[in-house]
Amino acid sequence: MITLKNVNKTYKTKSGEVVAVKDVNLEVGKGEIFGIIGYSGAGKSTMVRLFNGLEKPTSGDVVVADNNIGHIKGEQLRKARQEIGMIFQHFNLLWSRTVRDNISFPLEIAGVPKKERQKRAEELIKLVGLEGREKAYPSQLSGGQKQRVGIARALANNPKVLLCDEATSALDPQTTDSILDLLVDINKKLGLTIVLITHEMHVIRKICHRVAVMESGNIVEHGEVLEVFRNPQQNVTKRFVKQIAEAEDASETISTLVERYKSGRIVQLTFIGDDAEQPLITQLIRKFDIAVNIVQGKVSQLQDGAYGTLFIHLDGNEEELNKALAFLQQENIEVEVINHA
Ligand code: ADP
């Protein structure tokens, strides 16, 4: 469904040339859910723009649904682009239009008669689970519902490929999961080829069949998701594997703590920097009539510098607990209350 052959993309800037994509070769099969993962600056957005014909490769071929998209223009390019649906991190909805009218907008542009547009919009609304919200405006919807509108709109023209550009990065974990479930559902029902571009490892692991890891414009590793992540060869891939291992560690910690402490509060504190936690804990103990246990703590090295996570258990009467939590929340750290025993 997608073939990239020796693709290079160089941008000319005032200070010289920037190579954004370097000699990339890639094949994505029909009906596949394919992930492209990389940190910021790896070349992911450039790949998206090459896939959907917004950028032309400096050299090489980008073939999507049998169209050599980098080498066509005008009406031919417009037609070829109809084979590609896109969803975005910030949804890109039209705020003055209802759910139904957002979804039928691409059909309006394509000159589809009103009756047909409405019928198609109804089908899509059902497919993405937005029945009853047809007349709502985007401002009245949750993030997950907005992305459902985005997905329905992307499918309006019956594309062969759905490109998802950081499509869940603005959503909370639970909503992310429900959107990913919906994408799998659509992939199965319609046999649609899906390409996900993300910097989030769990997105890849949850739904992709194969993955390509990008760094400095290159695909440095690719293959079946499980194989690539079970036996990572490159440092960048190892970092992504570590990212998911840490998330799993945290969820295991939470369930054991909830088991262990039957009263008080378990609180997760996340702070950037190294030793901000010690003075904070001392203050907690001095200021409030509560017991403070540090149950687990660790400092992780991430791309944005060190950050620490600390689980503490607070016990005492309700009033003091609430005061202590209010105090923590005023501090410049992230505070999450895990349980209310
Ligand atoms: P990612 O999406 O993975 O963050 P990008 O494709 O945005 O990566 O960027 C890859 C490289 O290309 C970066 O060095 C970036 O600064 C550069 N780049 C991206 N778009 C442009 C542009 N329009 N002009 C000049 N340089 C660009």
mmCIF file of C-alpha atoms and ligand atoms in Angstrom:
data_model
loop_
_atom_site.group_PDB
_atom_site.id
_atom_site.type_symbol
_atom_site.label_atom_id
_atom_site.label_comp_id
_atom_site.label_asym_id
_atom_site.label_seq_id
_atom_site.Cartn_x
_atom_site.Cartn_y
_atom_site.Cartn_z
ATOM 1 C CA MET A 1 0.000 0.000 0.000
ATOM 2 C CA ILE A 2 2.943 2.321 0.699
ATOM 3 C CA THR A 3 6.432 2.032 -0.752
ATOM 4 C CA LEU A 4 9.301 4.404 -0.092
ATOM 5 C CA LYS A 5 12.341 3.896 -2.287
ATOM 6 C CA ASN A 6 15.630 5.664 -1.503
ATOM 7 C CA VAL A 7 13.775 8.687 -0.189
ATOM 8 C CA ASN A 8 15.722 11.776 0.843
ATOM 9 C CA LYS A 9 14.338 15.085 1.961
ATOM 10 C CA THR A 10 16.557 18.096 2.473
ATOM 11 C CA TYR A 11 15.330 21.526 3.530
ATOM 12 C CA LYS A 12 17.201 24.595 2.418
ATOM 13 C CA THR A 13 17.507 27.128 5.216
ATOM 14 C CA LYS A 14 19.398 30.399 5.620
ATOM 15 C CA SER A 15 22.085 28.639 7.592
ATOM 16 C CA GLY A 16 22.465 25.788 5.100
ATOM 17 C CA GLU A 17 20.824 22.484 4.308
ATOM 18 C CA VAL A 18 18.994 20.347 6.837
ATOM 19 C CA VAL A 19 18.658 16.665 6.009
ATOM 20 C CA ALA A 20 15.320 15.645 7.531
ATOM 21 C CA VAL A 21 14.912 12.207 5.893
ATOM 22 C CA LYS A 22 17.902 10.156 4.776
ATOM 23 C CA ASP A 23 17.800 7.289 2.300
ATOM 24 C CA VAL A 24 14.622 5.733 3.647
ATOM 25 C CA ASN A 25 13.268 2.499 2.219
ATOM 26 C CA LEU A 26 9.992 1.196 3.537
ATOM 27 C CA GLU A 27 7.073 -1.041 2.616
ATOM 28 C CA VAL A 28 3.729 -1.003 4.367
ATOM 29 C CA GLY A 29 1.340 -3.788 3.381
ATOM 30 C CA LYS A 30 -2.404 -3.524 2.774
ATOM 31 C CA GLY A 31 -4.395 -3.820 5.989
ATOM 32 C CA GLU A 32 -1.341 -3.382 8.174
ATOM 33 C CA ILE A 33 -1.115 -1.161 11.261
ATOM 34 C CA PHE A 34 2.366 0.277 10.964
ATOM 35 C CA GLY A 35 4.075 2.496 13.514
ATOM 36 C CA ILE A 36 6.850 5.035 13.074
ATOM 37 C CA ILE A 37 8.444 6.044 16.356
ATOM 38 C CA GLY A 38 11.164 8.568 17.092
ATOM 39 C CA TYR A 39 12.059 11.407 19.409
ATOM 40 C CA SER A 40 11.605 15.028 18.456
ATOM 41 C CA GLY A 41 13.628 16.010 15.384
ATOM 42 C CA ALA A 42 13.892 12.426 14.102
ATOM 43 C CA GLY A 43 12.060 13.281 10.875
ATOM 44 C CA LYS A 44 8.562 11.982 11.661
ATOM 45 C CA SER A 45 6.603 15.062 10.588
ATOM 46 C CA THR A 46 8.567 15.225 7.374
ATOM 47 C CA MET A 47 7.597 11.606 6.727
ATOM 48 C CA VAL A 48 3.927 12.493 7.276
ATOM 49 C CA ARG A 49 4.186 15.364 4.797
ATOM 50 C CA LEU A 50 5.909 13.111 2.271
ATOM 51 C CA PHE A 51 3.215 10.442 2.663
ATOM 52 C CA ASN A 52 0.359 12.850 2.050
ATOM 53 C CA GLY A 53 2.023 14.769 -0.766
ATOM 54 C CA LEU A 54 2.455 18.035 1.135
ATOM 55 C CA GLU A 55 6.223 17.780 0.549
ATOM 56 C CA LYS A 56 8.070 16.426 -2.440
ATOM 57 C CA PRO A 57 11.086 14.216 -1.806
ATOM 58 C CA THR A 58 14.427 15.734 -2.804
ATOM 59 C CA SER A 59 15.090 12.352 -4.377
ATOM 60 C CA GLY A 60 13.430 8.934 -4.420
ATOM 61 C CA ASP A 61 9.856 7.689 -4.732
ATOM 62 C CA VAL A 62 6.929 7.833 -2.341
ATOM 63 C CA VAL A 63 4.201 5.559 -3.668
ATOM 64 C CA VAL A 64 0.891 5.518 -1.792
ATOM 65 C CA ALA A 65 -2.041 3.448 -3.063
ATOM 66 C CA ASP A 66 -0.367 3.122 -6.484
ATOM 67 C CA ASN A 67 0.251 6.859 -6.858
ATOM 68 C CA ASN A 68 3.819 8.135 -7.029
ATOM 69 C CA ILE A 69 2.760 11.031 -4.894
ATOM 70 C CA GLY A 70 5.989 13.021 -5.021
ATOM 71 C CA HIS A 71 5.920 13.166 -8.814
ATOM 72 C CA ILE A 72 2.373 14.229 -9.601
ATOM 73 C CA LYS A 73 0.525 17.516 -9.264
ATOM 74 C CA GLY A 74 -2.743 19.331 -9.904
ATOM 75 C CA GLU A 75 -5.885 17.258 -10.298
ATOM 76 C CA GLN A 76 -3.903 14.010 -10.197
ATOM 77 C CA LEU A 77 -2.373 14.916 -6.856
ATOM 78 C CA ARG A 78 -5.742 16.040 -5.498
ATOM 79 C CA LYS A 79 -7.271 12.657 -6.439
ATOM 80 C CA ALA A 80 -4.319 10.764 -4.989
ATOM 81 C CA ARG A 81 -4.649 12.668 -1.723
ATOM 82 C CA GLN A 82 -8.266 11.546 -1.407
ATOM 83 C CA GLU A 83 -6.939 8.024 -0.869
ATOM 84 C CA ILE A 84 -5.260 9.236 2.318
ATOM 85 C CA GLY A 85 -7.185 10.165 5.460
ATOM 86 C CA MET A 86 -5.432 12.095 8.203
ATOM 87 C CA ILE A 87 -5.967 12.620 11.892
ATOM 88 C CA PHE A 88 -4.029 15.076 14.012
ATOM 89 C CA GLN A 89 -2.905 15.656 17.565
ATOM 90 C CA HIS A 90 -5.122 18.728 17.947
ATOM 91 C CA PHE A 91 -8.001 17.331 15.870
ATOM 92 C CA ASN A 92 -8.167 20.292 13.417
ATOM 93 C CA LEU A 93 -11.974 20.445 13.535
ATOM 94 C CA LEU A 94 -14.088 23.302 12.248
ATOM 95 C CA TRP A 95 -15.384 24.985 15.393
ATOM 96 C CA SER A 96 -18.413 26.614 13.789
ATOM 97 C CA ARG A 97 -19.739 23.328 12.448
ATOM 98 C CA THR A 98 -21.594 20.525 14.187
ATOM 99 C CA VAL A 99 -20.249 16.985 14.480
ATOM 100 C CA ARG A 100 -22.308 15.915 11.479
ATOM 101 C CA ASP A 101 -21.171 18.866 9.345
ATOM 102 C CA ASN A 102 -17.527 18.390 10.269
ATOM 103 C CA ILE A 103 -17.748 14.780 9.158
ATOM 104 C CA SER A 104 -19.479 15.561 5.869
ATOM 105 C CA PHE A 105 -17.203 18.519 5.072
ATOM 106 C CA PRO A 106 -14.769 16.551 2.837
ATOM 107 C CA LEU A 107 -17.764 15.185 0.933
ATOM 108 C CA GLU A 108 -19.101 18.689 0.417
ATOM 109 C CA ILE A 109 -15.744 19.696 -1.056
ATOM 110 C CA ALA A 110 -15.811 16.630 -3.288
ATOM 111 C CA GLY A 111 -19.255 17.743 -4.574
ATOM 112 C CA VAL A 112 -21.226 14.799 -3.174
ATOM 113 C CA PRO A 113 -25.017 15.527 -3.173
ATOM 114 C CA LYS A 114 -26.563 16.451 0.180
ATOM 115 C CA LYS A 115 -28.677 13.316 0.665
ATOM 116 C CA GLU A 116 -25.724 11.043 0.044
ATOM 117 C CA ARG A 117 -23.534 13.141 2.336
ATOM 118 C CA GLN A 118 -26.015 12.809 5.144
ATOM 119 C CA LYS A 119 -26.329 9.068 4.707
ATOM 120 C CA ARG A 120 -22.556 8.652 4.742
ATOM 121 C CA ALA A 121 -22.218 10.901 7.804
ATOM 122 C CA GLU A 122 -24.787 8.770 9.671
ATOM 123 C CA GLU A 123 -22.815 5.593 8.891
ATOM 124 C CA LEU A 124 -19.579 7.176 10.073
ATOM 125 C CA ILE A 125 -21.150 8.545 13.253
ATOM 126 C CA LYS A 126 -22.240 5.011 14.085
ATOM 127 C CA LEU A 127 -18.847 3.559 13.204
ATOM 128 C CA VAL A 128 -17.012 5.874 15.622
ATOM 129 C CA GLY A 129 -19.666 5.660 18.358
ATOM 130 C CA LEU A 130 -20.969 9.242 18.333
ATOM 131 C CA GLU A 131 -24.687 8.527 18.016
ATOM 132 C CA GLY A 132 -26.690 11.204 19.793
ATOM 133 C CA ARG A 133 -23.923 13.817 19.452
ATOM 134 C CA GLU A 134 -24.596 14.691 15.781
ATOM 135 C CA LYS A 135 -25.714 18.242 16.536
ATOM 136 C CA ALA A 136 -23.036 19.071 19.107
ATOM 137 C CA TYR A 137 -20.276 21.569 18.358
ATOM 138 C CA PRO A 138 -16.612 20.645 18.923
ATOM 139 C CA SER A 139 -16.457 22.903 22.007
ATOM 140 C CA GLN A 140 -19.124 20.718 23.622
ATOM 141 C CA LEU A 141 -17.127 17.509 23.175
ATOM 142 C CA SER A 142 -14.433 15.766 25.215
ATOM 143 C CA GLY A 143 -10.968 15.232 23.699
ATOM 144 C CA GLY A 144 -11.776 11.611 22.897
ATOM 145 C CA GLN A 145 -15.039 12.582 21.199
ATOM 146 C CA LYS A 146 -13.253 15.254 19.169
ATOM 147 C CA GLN A 147 -10.784 12.664 17.930
ATOM 148 C CA ARG A 148 -13.708 10.376 17.039
ATOM 149 C CA VAL A 149 -15.042 13.206 14.847
ATOM 150 C CA GLY A 150 -11.541 13.559 13.370
ATOM 151 C CA ILE A 151 -11.458 9.855 12.542
ATOM 152 C CA ALA A 152 -14.934 9.869 10.990
ATOM 153 C CA ARG A 153 -14.044 12.913 8.885
ATOM 154 C CA ALA A 154 -10.797 11.264 7.749
ATOM 155 C CA LEU A 155 -12.790 8.240 6.582
ATOM 156 C CA ALA A 156 -15.483 10.212 4.742
ATOM 157 C CA ASN A 157 -13.891 9.782 1.313
ATOM 158 C CA ASN A 158 -13.257 6.063 1.838
ATOM 159 C CA PRO A 159 -9.465 6.382 1.868
ATOM 160 C CA LYS A 160 -7.121 3.429 1.467
ATOM 161 C CA VAL A 161 -4.690 4.710 4.087
ATOM 162 C CA LEU A 162 -5.246 6.437 7.420
ATOM 163 C CA LEU A 163 -2.296 8.521 8.643
ATOM 164 C CA CYS A 164 -2.322 9.276 12.356
ATOM 165 C CA ASP A 165 0.047 12.076 13.326
ATOM 166 C CA GLU A 166 0.548 11.971 17.120
ATOM 167 C CA ALA A 167 -3.185 11.353 17.211
ATOM 168 C CA THR A 168 -3.366 10.421 20.895
ATOM 169 C CA SER A 169 -0.650 12.690 22.293
ATOM 170 C CA ALA A 170 -3.169 15.236 23.604
ATOM 171 C CA LEU A 171 -5.349 12.598 25.304
ATOM 172 C CA ASP A 172 -5.217 11.039 28.764
ATOM 173 C CA PRO A 173 -4.187 7.346 28.990
ATOM 174 C CA GLN A 174 -7.708 5.961 29.252
ATOM 175 C CA THR A 175 -9.000 7.975 26.294
ATOM 176 C CA THR A 176 -5.862 7.058 24.344
ATOM 177 C CA ASP A 177 -6.704 3.400 24.855
ATOM 178 C CA SER A 178 -10.287 3.854 23.687
ATOM 179 C CA ILE A 179 -9.147 5.685 20.531
ATOM 180 C CA LEU A 180 -6.550 2.979 19.824
ATOM 181 C CA ASP A 181 -9.259 0.310 20.286
ATOM 182 C CA LEU A 182 -11.400 2.193 17.788
ATOM 183 C CA LEU A 183 -8.532 2.264 15.267
ATOM 184 C CA VAL A 184 -8.097 -1.515 15.598
ATOM 185 C CA ASP A 185 -11.835 -1.958 15.140
ATOM 186 C CA ILE A 186 -11.786 0.167 11.966
ATOM 187 C CA ASN A 187 -8.707 -1.648 10.691
ATOM 188 C CA LYS A 188 -10.533 -4.959 11.076
ATOM 189 C CA LYS A 189 -13.922 -3.839 9.769
ATOM 190 C CA LEU A 190 -12.653 -1.906 6.753
ATOM 191 C CA GLY A 191 -9.311 -3.611 6.115
ATOM 192 C CA LEU A 192 -7.841 -0.126 6.203
ATOM 193 C CA THR A 193 -4.062 0.396 6.221
ATOM 194 C CA ILE A 194 -3.090 2.555 9.194
ATOM 195 C CA VAL A 195 0.189 4.389 9.756
ATOM 196 C CA LEU A 196 0.774 5.819 13.226
ATOM 197 C CA ILE A 197 3.461 8.403 13.822
ATOM 198 C CA THR A 198 4.283 8.865 17.474
ATOM 199 C CA HIS A 199 6.933 9.379 20.133
ATOM 200 C CA GLU A 200 4.929 7.214 22.538
ATOM 201 C CA MET A 201 6.009 3.648 22.888
ATOM 202 C CA HIS A 202 2.786 2.309 24.414
ATOM 203 C CA VAL A 203 0.833 3.426 21.348
ATOM 204 C CA ILE A 204 3.075 1.296 19.142
ATOM 205 C CA ARG A 205 3.026 -1.642 21.495
ATOM 206 C CA LYS A 206 -0.709 -1.636 21.931
ATOM 207 C CA ILE A 207 -1.830 -1.803 18.319
ATOM 208 C CA CYS A 208 0.951 -1.889 15.705
ATOM 209 C CA HIS A 209 1.919 -4.993 13.788
ATOM 210 C CA ARG A 210 5.267 -3.608 12.636
ATOM 211 C CA VAL A 211 7.342 -0.625 13.627
ATOM 212 C CA ALA A 212 10.139 1.520 12.216
ATOM 213 C CA VAL A 213 12.367 3.415 14.633
ATOM 214 C CA MET A 214 13.631 6.766 13.312
ATOM 215 C CA GLU A 215 16.646 8.749 14.399
ATOM 216 C CA SER A 216 18.293 11.710 12.637
ATOM 217 C CA GLY A 217 16.252 11.104 9.484
ATOM 218 C CA ASN A 218 17.152 7.422 9.220
ATOM 219 C CA ILE A 219 15.133 4.329 9.890
ATOM 220 C CA VAL A 220 17.619 2.689 12.235
ATOM 221 C CA GLU A 221 15.618 -0.425 13.004
ATOM 222 C CA HIS A 222 12.350 -1.986 11.823
ATOM 223 C CA GLY A 223 10.380 -5.191 11.988
ATOM 224 C CA GLU A 224 7.642 -6.938 13.954
ATOM 225 C CA VAL A 225 6.863 -4.908 17.072
ATOM 226 C CA LEU A 226 7.535 -7.740 19.513
ATOM 227 C CA GLU A 227 10.817 -8.688 17.898
ATOM 228 C CA VAL A 228 12.161 -5.159 17.670
ATOM 229 C CA PHE A 229 11.385 -4.429 21.298
ATOM 230 C CA ARG A 230 12.411 -7.831 22.651
ATOM 231 C CA ASN A 231 15.845 -7.548 21.144
ATOM 232 C CA PRO A 232 16.597 -3.854 20.510
ATOM 233 C CA GLN A 233 19.833 -3.227 18.613
ATOM 234 C CA GLN A 234 20.076 0.538 18.691
ATOM 235 C CA ASN A 235 20.425 2.852 21.686
ATOM 236 C CA VAL A 236 17.396 4.860 20.662
ATOM 237 C CA THR A 237 15.264 1.690 20.626
ATOM 238 C CA LYS A 238 16.651 0.672 24.020
ATOM 239 C CA ARG A 239 15.524 4.028 25.389
ATOM 240 C CA PHE A 240 11.988 3.416 24.173
ATOM 241 C CA VAL A 241 11.995 -0.044 25.748
ATOM 242 C CA LYS A 242 13.118 1.491 29.044
ATOM 243 C CA GLN A 243 10.300 4.020 28.834
ATOM 244 C CA ILE A 244 7.670 1.263 28.744
ATOM 245 C CA ALA A 245 9.404 -0.795 31.442
ATOM 246 C CA GLU A 246 9.271 2.212 33.763
ATOM 247 C CA ALA A 247 5.579 2.759 33.099
ATOM 248 C CA GLU A 248 4.940 -0.909 33.915
ATOM 249 C CA ASP A 249 7.036 -0.704 37.079
ATOM 250 C CA ALA A 250 4.918 2.203 38.236
ATOM 251 C CA SER A 251 1.625 0.414 37.669
ATOM 252 C CA GLU A 252 2.902 -2.632 39.552
ATOM 253 C CA THR A 253 4.040 -0.438 42.425
ATOM 254 C CA ILE A 254 0.632 1.167 42.635
ATOM 255 C CA SER A 255 -1.253 -2.101 42.885
ATOM 256 C CA THR A 256 1.051 -3.499 45.601
ATOM 257 C CA LEU A 257 0.811 -0.284 47.607
ATOM 258 C CA VAL A 258 -2.956 -0.192 47.417
ATOM 259 C CA GLU A 259 -2.956 -3.763 48.750
ATOM 260 C CA ARG A 260 -0.562 -2.949 51.574
ATOM 261 C CA TYR A 261 -1.996 0.306 52.954
ATOM 262 C CA LYS A 262 -5.598 0.097 53.961
ATOM 263 C CA SER A 263 -5.875 3.576 55.412
ATOM 264 C CA GLY A 264 -4.609 7.064 54.622
ATOM 265 C CA ARG A 265 -3.487 8.141 51.179
ATOM 266 C CA ILE A 266 -0.913 6.870 48.732
ATOM 267 C CA VAL A 267 0.450 9.783 46.778
ATOM 268 C CA GLN A 268 2.733 9.818 43.777
ATOM 269 C CA LEU A 269 4.978 12.863 43.514
ATOM 270 C CA THR A 270 6.816 13.633 40.318
ATOM 271 C CA PHE A 271 9.441 16.331 40.242
ATOM 272 C CA ILE A 272 12.052 17.481 37.788
ATOM 273 C CA GLY A 273 15.586 17.804 39.127
ATOM 274 C CA ASP A 274 17.481 15.759 41.652
ATOM 275 C CA ASP A 275 16.950 16.415 45.319
ATOM 276 C CA ALA A 276 13.858 18.561 45.594
ATOM 277 C CA GLU A 277 12.031 15.888 47.574
ATOM 278 C CA GLN A 278 13.994 15.894 50.842
ATOM 279 C CA PRO A 279 13.081 19.417 52.058
ATOM 280 C CA LEU A 280 9.518 18.819 50.968
ATOM 281 C CA ILE A 281 9.153 15.652 53.041
ATOM 282 C CA THR A 282 10.747 17.339 56.050
ATOM 283 C CA GLN A 283 8.229 20.169 55.789
ATOM 284 C CA LEU A 284 5.359 17.718 55.527
ATOM 285 C CA ILE A 285 6.403 16.000 58.741
ATOM 286 C CA ARG A 286 6.958 19.293 60.602
ATOM 287 C CA LYS A 287 3.844 21.106 59.471
ATOM 288 C CA PHE A 288 1.167 18.461 59.761
ATOM 289 C CA ASP A 289 0.072 15.961 62.328
ATOM 290 C CA ILE A 290 0.435 12.990 60.012
ATOM 291 C CA ALA A 291 2.665 9.958 59.552
ATOM 292 C CA VAL A 292 4.740 10.046 56.364
ATOM 293 C CA ASN A 293 6.257 6.893 54.888
ATOM 294 C CA ILE A 294 8.410 7.032 51.838
ATOM 295 C CA VAL A 295 7.438 3.774 50.221
ATOM 296 C CA GLN A 296 9.347 3.909 47.012
ATOM 297 C CA GLY A 297 11.375 6.388 45.111
ATOM 298 C CA LYS A 298 13.506 6.512 42.074
ATOM 299 C CA VAL A 299 15.187 8.963 39.788
ATOM 300 C CA SER A 300 14.979 8.287 36.091
ATOM 301 C CA GLN A 301 17.127 9.709 33.386
ATOM 302 C CA LEU A 302 15.021 10.807 30.463
ATOM 303 C CA GLN A 303 15.741 12.807 27.349
ATOM 304 C CA ASP A 304 14.556 15.987 29.070
ATOM 305 C CA GLY A 305 16.901 15.514 32.029
ATOM 306 C CA ALA A 306 16.455 13.705 35.297
ATOM 307 C CA TYR A 307 13.080 13.331 36.872
ATOM 308 C CA GLY A 308 12.090 11.600 40.022
ATOM 309 C CA THR A 309 9.033 9.729 41.121
ATOM 310 C CA LEU A 310 8.315 9.172 44.755
ATOM 311 C CA PHE A 311 5.482 7.203 46.286
ATOM 312 C CA ILE A 312 4.615 8.256 49.789
ATOM 313 C CA HIS A 313 2.024 7.027 52.218
ATOM 314 C CA LEU A 314 0.328 9.611 54.430
ATOM 315 C CA ASP A 315 -1.728 8.602 57.417
ATOM 316 C CA GLY A 316 -3.639 10.633 59.952
ATOM 317 C CA ASN A 317 -7.040 12.196 60.445
ATOM 318 C CA GLU A 318 -9.029 13.368 57.471
ATOM 319 C CA GLU A 319 -8.576 17.073 58.125
ATOM 320 C CA GLU A 320 -4.791 16.896 58.472
ATOM 321 C CA LEU A 321 -4.527 14.675 55.394
ATOM 322 C CA ASN A 322 -6.452 17.168 53.309
ATOM 323 C CA LYS A 323 -4.314 20.040 54.571
ATOM 324 C CA ALA A 324 -1.128 18.132 53.737
ATOM 325 C CA LEU A 325 -2.388 17.374 50.224
ATOM 326 C CA ALA A 326 -3.346 20.992 49.672
ATOM 327 C CA PHE A 327 0.177 21.962 50.758
ATOM 328 C CA LEU A 328 1.766 19.508 48.305
ATOM 329 C CA GLN A 329 -0.416 20.735 45.498
ATOM 330 C CA GLN A 330 0.862 24.282 45.976
ATOM 331 C CA GLU A 331 4.416 23.118 45.437
ATOM 332 C CA ASN A 332 5.958 23.046 42.015
ATOM 333 C CA ILE A 333 5.599 19.292 41.514
ATOM 334 C CA GLU A 334 3.060 16.923 40.104
ATOM 335 C CA VAL A 335 0.890 15.323 42.776
ATOM 336 C CA GLU A 336 -1.348 12.359 42.120
ATOM 337 C CA VAL A 337 -3.423 10.780 44.827
ATOM 338 C CA ILE A 338 -3.469 7.092 44.007
ATOM 339 C CA ASN A 339 -6.068 5.927 46.520
ATOM 340 C CA HIS A 340 -8.493 7.099 49.121
ATOM 341 C CA ALA A 341 -8.410 4.223 51.542
HETATM 342 P P1 ADP B 1 9.977 15.203 14.088
HETATM 343 O O1 ADP B 1 8.594 15.298 13.555
HETATM 344 O O2 ADP B 1 10.431 13.795 14.324
HETATM 345 O O3 ADP B 1 10.180 16.062 15.298
HETATM 346 P P2 ADP B 1 10.752 16.798 11.767
HETATM 347 O O4 ADP B 1 10.417 16.071 10.528
HETATM 348 O O5 ADP B 1 9.835 17.892 12.198
HETATM 349 O O6 ADP B 1 10.979 15.755 12.966
HETATM 350 O O7 ADP B 1 12.209 17.443 11.637
HETATM 351 C C1 ADP B 1 13.355 16.735 11.175
HETATM 352 C C2 ADP B 1 14.476 17.738 10.939
HETATM 353 O O8 ADP B 1 14.134 18.594 9.845
HETATM 354 C C3 ADP B 1 14.720 18.669 12.111
HETATM 355 O O9 ADP B 1 16.096 18.931 12.172
HETATM 356 C C4 ADP B 1 13.949 19.908 11.744
HETATM 357 O O10 ADP B 1 14.525 21.053 12.334
HETATM 358 C C5 ADP B 1 14.088 19.946 10.239
HETATM 359 N N1 ADP B 1 12.934 20.575 9.566
HETATM 360 C C6 ADP B 1 11.653 20.136 9.585
HETATM 361 N N2 ADP B 1 10.857 20.910 8.826
HETATM 362 C C7 ADP B 1 11.657 21.891 8.311
HETATM 363 C C8 ADP B 1 11.439 23.012 7.428
HETATM 364 N N3 ADP B 1 10.224 23.278 6.927
HETATM 365 N N4 ADP B 1 12.500 23.781 7.132
HETATM 366 C C9 ADP B 1 13.714 23.516 7.632
HETATM 367 N N5 ADP B 1 14.004 22.476 8.444
HETATM 368 C C10 ADP B 1 12.996 21.671 8.787
#
